PDB file of C-alpha atoms in Angstrom:
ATOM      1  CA  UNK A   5      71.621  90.445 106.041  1.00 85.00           C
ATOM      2  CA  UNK A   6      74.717  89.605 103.328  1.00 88.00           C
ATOM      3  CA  UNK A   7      73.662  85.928 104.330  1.00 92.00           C
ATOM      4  CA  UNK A   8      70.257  86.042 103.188  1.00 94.00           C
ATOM      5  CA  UNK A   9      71.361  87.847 100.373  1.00 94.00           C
ATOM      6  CA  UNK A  10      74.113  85.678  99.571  1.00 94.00           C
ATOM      7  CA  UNK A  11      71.461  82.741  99.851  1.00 93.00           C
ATOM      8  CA  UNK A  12      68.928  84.394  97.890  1.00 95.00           C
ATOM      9  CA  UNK A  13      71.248  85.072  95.289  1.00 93.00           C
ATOM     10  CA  UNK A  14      73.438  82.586  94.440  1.00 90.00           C
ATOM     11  CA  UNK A  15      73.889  84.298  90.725  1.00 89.00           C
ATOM     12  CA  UNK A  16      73.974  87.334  91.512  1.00 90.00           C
ATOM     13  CA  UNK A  17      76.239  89.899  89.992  1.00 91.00           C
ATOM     14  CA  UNK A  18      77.313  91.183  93.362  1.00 95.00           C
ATOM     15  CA  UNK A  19      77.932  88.168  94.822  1.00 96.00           C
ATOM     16  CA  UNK A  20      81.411  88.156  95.052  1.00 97.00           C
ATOM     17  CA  UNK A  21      81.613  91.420  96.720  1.00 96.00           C
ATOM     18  CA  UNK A  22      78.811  90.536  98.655  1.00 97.00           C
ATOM     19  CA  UNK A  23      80.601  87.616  99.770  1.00 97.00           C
ATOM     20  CA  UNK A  24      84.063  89.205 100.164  1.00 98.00           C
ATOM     21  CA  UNK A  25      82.445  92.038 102.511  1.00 98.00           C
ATOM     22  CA  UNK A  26      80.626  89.285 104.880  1.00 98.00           C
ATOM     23  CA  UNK A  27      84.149  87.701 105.023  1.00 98.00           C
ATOM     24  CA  UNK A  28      85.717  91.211 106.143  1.00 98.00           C
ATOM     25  CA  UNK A  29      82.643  91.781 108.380  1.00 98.00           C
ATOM     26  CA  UNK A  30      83.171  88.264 110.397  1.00 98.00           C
ATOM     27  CA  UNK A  31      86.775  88.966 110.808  1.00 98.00           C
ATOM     28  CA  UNK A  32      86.509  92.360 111.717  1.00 98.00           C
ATOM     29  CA  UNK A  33      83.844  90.692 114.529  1.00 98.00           C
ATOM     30  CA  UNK A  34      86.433  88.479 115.978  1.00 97.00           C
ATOM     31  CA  UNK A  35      84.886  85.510 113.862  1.00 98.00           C
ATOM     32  CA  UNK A  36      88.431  84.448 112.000  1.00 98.00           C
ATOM     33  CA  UNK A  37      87.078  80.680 111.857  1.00 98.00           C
ATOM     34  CA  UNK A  38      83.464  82.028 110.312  1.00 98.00           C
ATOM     35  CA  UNK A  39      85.930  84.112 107.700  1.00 98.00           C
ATOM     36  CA  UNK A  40      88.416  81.824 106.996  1.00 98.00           C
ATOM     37  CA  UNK A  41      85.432  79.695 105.773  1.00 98.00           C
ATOM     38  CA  UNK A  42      84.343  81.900 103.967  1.00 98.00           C
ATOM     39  CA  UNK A  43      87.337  83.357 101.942  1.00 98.00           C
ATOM     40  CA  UNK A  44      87.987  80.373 101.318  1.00 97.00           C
ATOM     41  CA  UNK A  45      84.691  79.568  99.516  1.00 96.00           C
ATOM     42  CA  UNK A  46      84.821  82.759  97.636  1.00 97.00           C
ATOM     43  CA  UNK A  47      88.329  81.559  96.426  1.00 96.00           C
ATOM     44  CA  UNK A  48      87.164  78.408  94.868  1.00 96.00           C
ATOM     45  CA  UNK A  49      83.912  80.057  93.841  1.00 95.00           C
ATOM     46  CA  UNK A  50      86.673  82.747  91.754  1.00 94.00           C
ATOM     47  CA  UNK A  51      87.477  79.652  89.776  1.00 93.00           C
ATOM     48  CA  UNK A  52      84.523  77.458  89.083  1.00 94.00           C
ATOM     49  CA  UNK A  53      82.065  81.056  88.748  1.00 93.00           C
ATOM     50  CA  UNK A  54      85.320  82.129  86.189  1.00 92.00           C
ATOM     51  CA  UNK A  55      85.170  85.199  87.882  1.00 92.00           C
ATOM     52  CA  UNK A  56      88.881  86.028  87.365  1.00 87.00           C
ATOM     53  CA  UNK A  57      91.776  85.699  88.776  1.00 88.00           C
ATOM     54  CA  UNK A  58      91.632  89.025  91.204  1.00 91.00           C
ATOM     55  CA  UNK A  59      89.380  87.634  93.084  1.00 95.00           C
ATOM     56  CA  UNK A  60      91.221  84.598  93.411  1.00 94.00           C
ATOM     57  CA  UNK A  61      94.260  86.723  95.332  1.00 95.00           C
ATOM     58  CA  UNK A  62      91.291  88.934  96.903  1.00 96.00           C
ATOM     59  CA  UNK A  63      89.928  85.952  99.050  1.00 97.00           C
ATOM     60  CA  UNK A  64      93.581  84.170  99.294  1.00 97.00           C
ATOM     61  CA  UNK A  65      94.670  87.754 101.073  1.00 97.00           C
ATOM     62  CA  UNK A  66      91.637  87.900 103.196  1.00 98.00           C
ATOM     63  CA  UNK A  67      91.950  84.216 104.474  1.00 98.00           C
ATOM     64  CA  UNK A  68      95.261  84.533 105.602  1.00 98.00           C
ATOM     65  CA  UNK A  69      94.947  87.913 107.588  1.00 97.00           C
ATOM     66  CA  UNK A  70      91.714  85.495 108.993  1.00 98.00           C
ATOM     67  CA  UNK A  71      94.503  83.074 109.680  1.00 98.00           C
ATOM     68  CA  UNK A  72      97.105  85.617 110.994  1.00 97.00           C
ATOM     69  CA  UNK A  73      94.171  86.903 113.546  1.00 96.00           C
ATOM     70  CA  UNK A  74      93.406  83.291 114.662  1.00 97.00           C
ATOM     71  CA  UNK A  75      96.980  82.543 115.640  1.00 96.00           C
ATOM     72  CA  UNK A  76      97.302  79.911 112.669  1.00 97.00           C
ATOM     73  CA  UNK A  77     100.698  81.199 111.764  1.00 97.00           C
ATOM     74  CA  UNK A  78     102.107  78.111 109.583  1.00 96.00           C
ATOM     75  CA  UNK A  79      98.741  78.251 107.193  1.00 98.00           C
ATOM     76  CA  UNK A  80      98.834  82.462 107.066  1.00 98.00           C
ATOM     77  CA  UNK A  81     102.052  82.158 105.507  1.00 97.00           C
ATOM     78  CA  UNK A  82     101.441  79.470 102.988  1.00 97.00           C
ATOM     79  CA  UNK A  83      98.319  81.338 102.131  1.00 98.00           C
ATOM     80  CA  UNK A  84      99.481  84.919 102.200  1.00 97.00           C
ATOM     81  CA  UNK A  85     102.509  83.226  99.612  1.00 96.00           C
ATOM     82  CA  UNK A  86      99.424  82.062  97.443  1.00 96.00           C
ATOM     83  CA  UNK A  87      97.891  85.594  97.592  1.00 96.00           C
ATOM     84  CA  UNK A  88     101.008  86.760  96.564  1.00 91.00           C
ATOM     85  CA  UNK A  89     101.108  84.249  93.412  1.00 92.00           C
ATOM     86  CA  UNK A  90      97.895  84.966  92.537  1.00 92.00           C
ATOM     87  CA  UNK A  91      98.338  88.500  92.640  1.00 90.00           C
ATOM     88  CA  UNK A  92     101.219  88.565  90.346  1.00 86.00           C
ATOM     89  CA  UNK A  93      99.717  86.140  87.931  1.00 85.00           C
ATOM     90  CA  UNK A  94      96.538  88.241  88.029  1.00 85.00           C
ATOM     91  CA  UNK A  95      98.363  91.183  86.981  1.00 79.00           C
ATOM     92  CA  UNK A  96      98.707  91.494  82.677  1.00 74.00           C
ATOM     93  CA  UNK A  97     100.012  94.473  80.433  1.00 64.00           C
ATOM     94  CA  UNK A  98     101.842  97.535  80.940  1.00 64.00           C
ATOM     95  CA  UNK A  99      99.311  99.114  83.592  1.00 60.00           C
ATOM     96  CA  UNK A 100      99.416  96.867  86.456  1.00 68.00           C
ATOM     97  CA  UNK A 101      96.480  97.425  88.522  1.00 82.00           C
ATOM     98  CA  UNK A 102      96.834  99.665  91.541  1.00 84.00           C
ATOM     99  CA  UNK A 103      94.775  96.852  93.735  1.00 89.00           C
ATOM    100  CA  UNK A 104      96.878  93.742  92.532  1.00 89.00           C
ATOM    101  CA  UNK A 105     100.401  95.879  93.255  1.00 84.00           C
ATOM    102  CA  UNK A 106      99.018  96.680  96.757  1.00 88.00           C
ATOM    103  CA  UNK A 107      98.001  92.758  97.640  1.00 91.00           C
ATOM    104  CA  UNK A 108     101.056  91.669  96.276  1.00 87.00           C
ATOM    105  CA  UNK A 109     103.149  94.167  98.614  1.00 86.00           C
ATOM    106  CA  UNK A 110     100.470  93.500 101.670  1.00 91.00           C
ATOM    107  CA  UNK A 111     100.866  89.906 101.274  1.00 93.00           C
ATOM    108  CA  UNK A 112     104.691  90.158 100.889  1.00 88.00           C
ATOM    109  CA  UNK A 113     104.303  91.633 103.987  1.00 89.00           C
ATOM    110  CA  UNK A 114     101.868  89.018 106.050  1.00 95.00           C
ATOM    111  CA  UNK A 115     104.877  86.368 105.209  1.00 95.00           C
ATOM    112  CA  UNK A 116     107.280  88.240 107.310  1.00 95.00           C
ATOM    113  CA  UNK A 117     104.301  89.576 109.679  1.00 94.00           C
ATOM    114  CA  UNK A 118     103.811  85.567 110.970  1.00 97.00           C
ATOM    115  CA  UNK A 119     107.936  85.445 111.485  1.00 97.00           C
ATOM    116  CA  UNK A 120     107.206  88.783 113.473  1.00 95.00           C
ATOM    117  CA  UNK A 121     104.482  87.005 115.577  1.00 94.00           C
ATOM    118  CA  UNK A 122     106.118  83.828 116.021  1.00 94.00           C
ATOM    119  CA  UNK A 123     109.292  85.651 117.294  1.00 94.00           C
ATOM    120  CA  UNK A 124     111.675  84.956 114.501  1.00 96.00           C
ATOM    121  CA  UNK A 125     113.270  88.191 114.221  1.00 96.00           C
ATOM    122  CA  UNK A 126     116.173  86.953 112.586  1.00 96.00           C
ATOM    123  CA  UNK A 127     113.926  85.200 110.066  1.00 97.00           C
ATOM    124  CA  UNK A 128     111.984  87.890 109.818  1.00 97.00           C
ATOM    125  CA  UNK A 129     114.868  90.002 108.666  1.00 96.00           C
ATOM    126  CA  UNK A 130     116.758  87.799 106.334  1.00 97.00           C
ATOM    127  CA  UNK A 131     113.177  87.320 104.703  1.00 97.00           C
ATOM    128  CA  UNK A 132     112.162  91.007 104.332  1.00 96.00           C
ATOM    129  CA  UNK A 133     115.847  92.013 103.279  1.00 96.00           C
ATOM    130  CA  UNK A 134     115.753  89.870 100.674  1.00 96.00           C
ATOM    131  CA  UNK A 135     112.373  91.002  99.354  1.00 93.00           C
ATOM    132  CA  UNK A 136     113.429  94.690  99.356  1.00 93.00           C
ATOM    133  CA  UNK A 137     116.209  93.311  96.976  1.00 93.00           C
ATOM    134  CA  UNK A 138     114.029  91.637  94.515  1.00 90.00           C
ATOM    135  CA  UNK A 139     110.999  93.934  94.808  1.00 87.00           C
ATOM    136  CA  UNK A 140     109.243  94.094  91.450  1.00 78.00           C
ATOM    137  CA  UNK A 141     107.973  97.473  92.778  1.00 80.00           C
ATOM    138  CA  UNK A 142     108.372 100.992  94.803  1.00 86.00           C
ATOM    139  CA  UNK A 143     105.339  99.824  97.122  1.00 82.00           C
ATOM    140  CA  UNK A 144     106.728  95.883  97.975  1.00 84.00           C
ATOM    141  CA  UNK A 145     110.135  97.467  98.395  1.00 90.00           C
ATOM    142  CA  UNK A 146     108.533  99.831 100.532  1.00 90.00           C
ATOM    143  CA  UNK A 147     106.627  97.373 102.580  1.00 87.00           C
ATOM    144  CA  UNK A 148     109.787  95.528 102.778  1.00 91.00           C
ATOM    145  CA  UNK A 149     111.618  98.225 104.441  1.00 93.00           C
ATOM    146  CA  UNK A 150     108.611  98.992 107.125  1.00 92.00           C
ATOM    147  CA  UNK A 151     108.654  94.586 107.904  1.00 92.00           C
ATOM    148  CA  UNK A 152     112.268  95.241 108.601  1.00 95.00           C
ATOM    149  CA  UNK A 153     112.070  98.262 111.022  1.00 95.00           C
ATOM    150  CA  UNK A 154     108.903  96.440 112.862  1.00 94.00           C
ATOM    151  CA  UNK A 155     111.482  93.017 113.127  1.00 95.00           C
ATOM    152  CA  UNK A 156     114.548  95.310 113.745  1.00 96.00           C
ATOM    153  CA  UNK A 157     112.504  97.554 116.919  1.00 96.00           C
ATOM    154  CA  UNK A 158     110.416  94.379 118.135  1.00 95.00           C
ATOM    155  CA  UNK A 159     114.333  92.589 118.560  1.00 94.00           C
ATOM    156  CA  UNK A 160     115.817  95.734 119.751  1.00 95.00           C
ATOM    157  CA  UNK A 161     112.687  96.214 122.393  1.00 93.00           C
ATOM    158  CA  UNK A 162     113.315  92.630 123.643  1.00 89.00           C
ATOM    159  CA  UNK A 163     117.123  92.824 123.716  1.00 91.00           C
ATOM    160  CA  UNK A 164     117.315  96.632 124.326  1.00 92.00           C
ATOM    161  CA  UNK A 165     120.365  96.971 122.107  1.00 93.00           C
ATOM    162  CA  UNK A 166     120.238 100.114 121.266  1.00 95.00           C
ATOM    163  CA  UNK A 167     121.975  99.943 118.153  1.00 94.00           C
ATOM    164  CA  UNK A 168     119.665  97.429 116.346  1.00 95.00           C
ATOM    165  CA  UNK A 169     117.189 100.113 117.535  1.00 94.00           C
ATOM    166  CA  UNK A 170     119.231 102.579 115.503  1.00 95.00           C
ATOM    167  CA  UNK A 171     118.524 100.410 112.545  1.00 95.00           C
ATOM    168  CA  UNK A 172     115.313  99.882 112.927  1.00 95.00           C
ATOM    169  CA  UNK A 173     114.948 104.103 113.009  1.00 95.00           C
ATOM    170  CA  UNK A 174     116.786 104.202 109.886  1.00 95.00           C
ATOM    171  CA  UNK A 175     114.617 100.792 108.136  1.00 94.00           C
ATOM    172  CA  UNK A 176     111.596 102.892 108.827  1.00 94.00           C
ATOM    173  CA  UNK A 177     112.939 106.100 107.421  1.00 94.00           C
ATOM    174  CA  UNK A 178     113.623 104.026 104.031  1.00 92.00           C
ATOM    175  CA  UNK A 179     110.213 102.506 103.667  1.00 89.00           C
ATOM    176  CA  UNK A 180     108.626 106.143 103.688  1.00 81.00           C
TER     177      UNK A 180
END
């Protein structure tokens, strides 16, 4: 139904949330390819519709977890690191909005999430270490920590070092 809606409405007020929900409703149905497309059109439709630039880093987000779910690790990144830009060039002024801090962290995140899934823990680490140092905020510095705890057990679970399982207790403590 957000199709024909979508098509009957090509104006319509609510067509990027329209659009944005049929995205999250083909992903959530194991259709990453169908969502993928479509993020992606209601990323460049965010910039000829001038409908700012949150939903620019809204649809850059969504396509990479599309990309994450597909297994298209190497394009999740890049695209979760354009979320991330556009989510921090989105946010103006003293207030920064609740929604833009939490992309930015969640998409800090999905970088080190596709080290995670490819295997490279050590990656994984160096890269969410380093944002917990240069967090711009409690909630990337917290998703920081929780990246490193998932890289730190995921190692320790493969290797069964117990000690880098230690760490990853104590990773997962400091993100909370």
């Amino acid at each position: 139904k957000l199709t024909v809606w979508i098509t009957a409405n090509p104006d319509g007020y609510r067509l990027p949330d329209a659009t944005l929900a049929l995205g999250r409703a083909q992903l959530a149905a194991g259709k990453a390819e169908e969502a993928i497309l479509t993020f992606k059109q209601l990323a460049d439709d965010s910039l000829s519709k001038n409908w700012g630039p949150i939903w620019g880093a809204r649809a850059k987000f969504e396509q990479a977890r599309a990309q994450l779910a597909k297994g298209e690790l190497g394009n999740a990144r890049s695209t979760f690191r354009a979320a991330m830009s556009a989510a921090q060039t989105a946010a103006t002024g003293d207030q920064p909005d609740e929604e833009l801090v939490t992309l930015e962290a969640e998409a800090s995140v999905g970088i080190g999430q596709t080290m995670v899934q490819e295997g490279k823990f050590d990656d994984a680490l160096s890269y969410f270490r380093d944002l917990a140092r240069r967090a711009s905020s409690d909630a990337v510095r917290a998703a920081a920590k929780a990246g490193e705890g998932e890289a730190l057990y995921l190692k320790a679970k493969g290797t069964g070092d117990v000690d880098v399982l230690r760490a990853a207790q104590v990773a997962l403590a400091e993100a909370n």
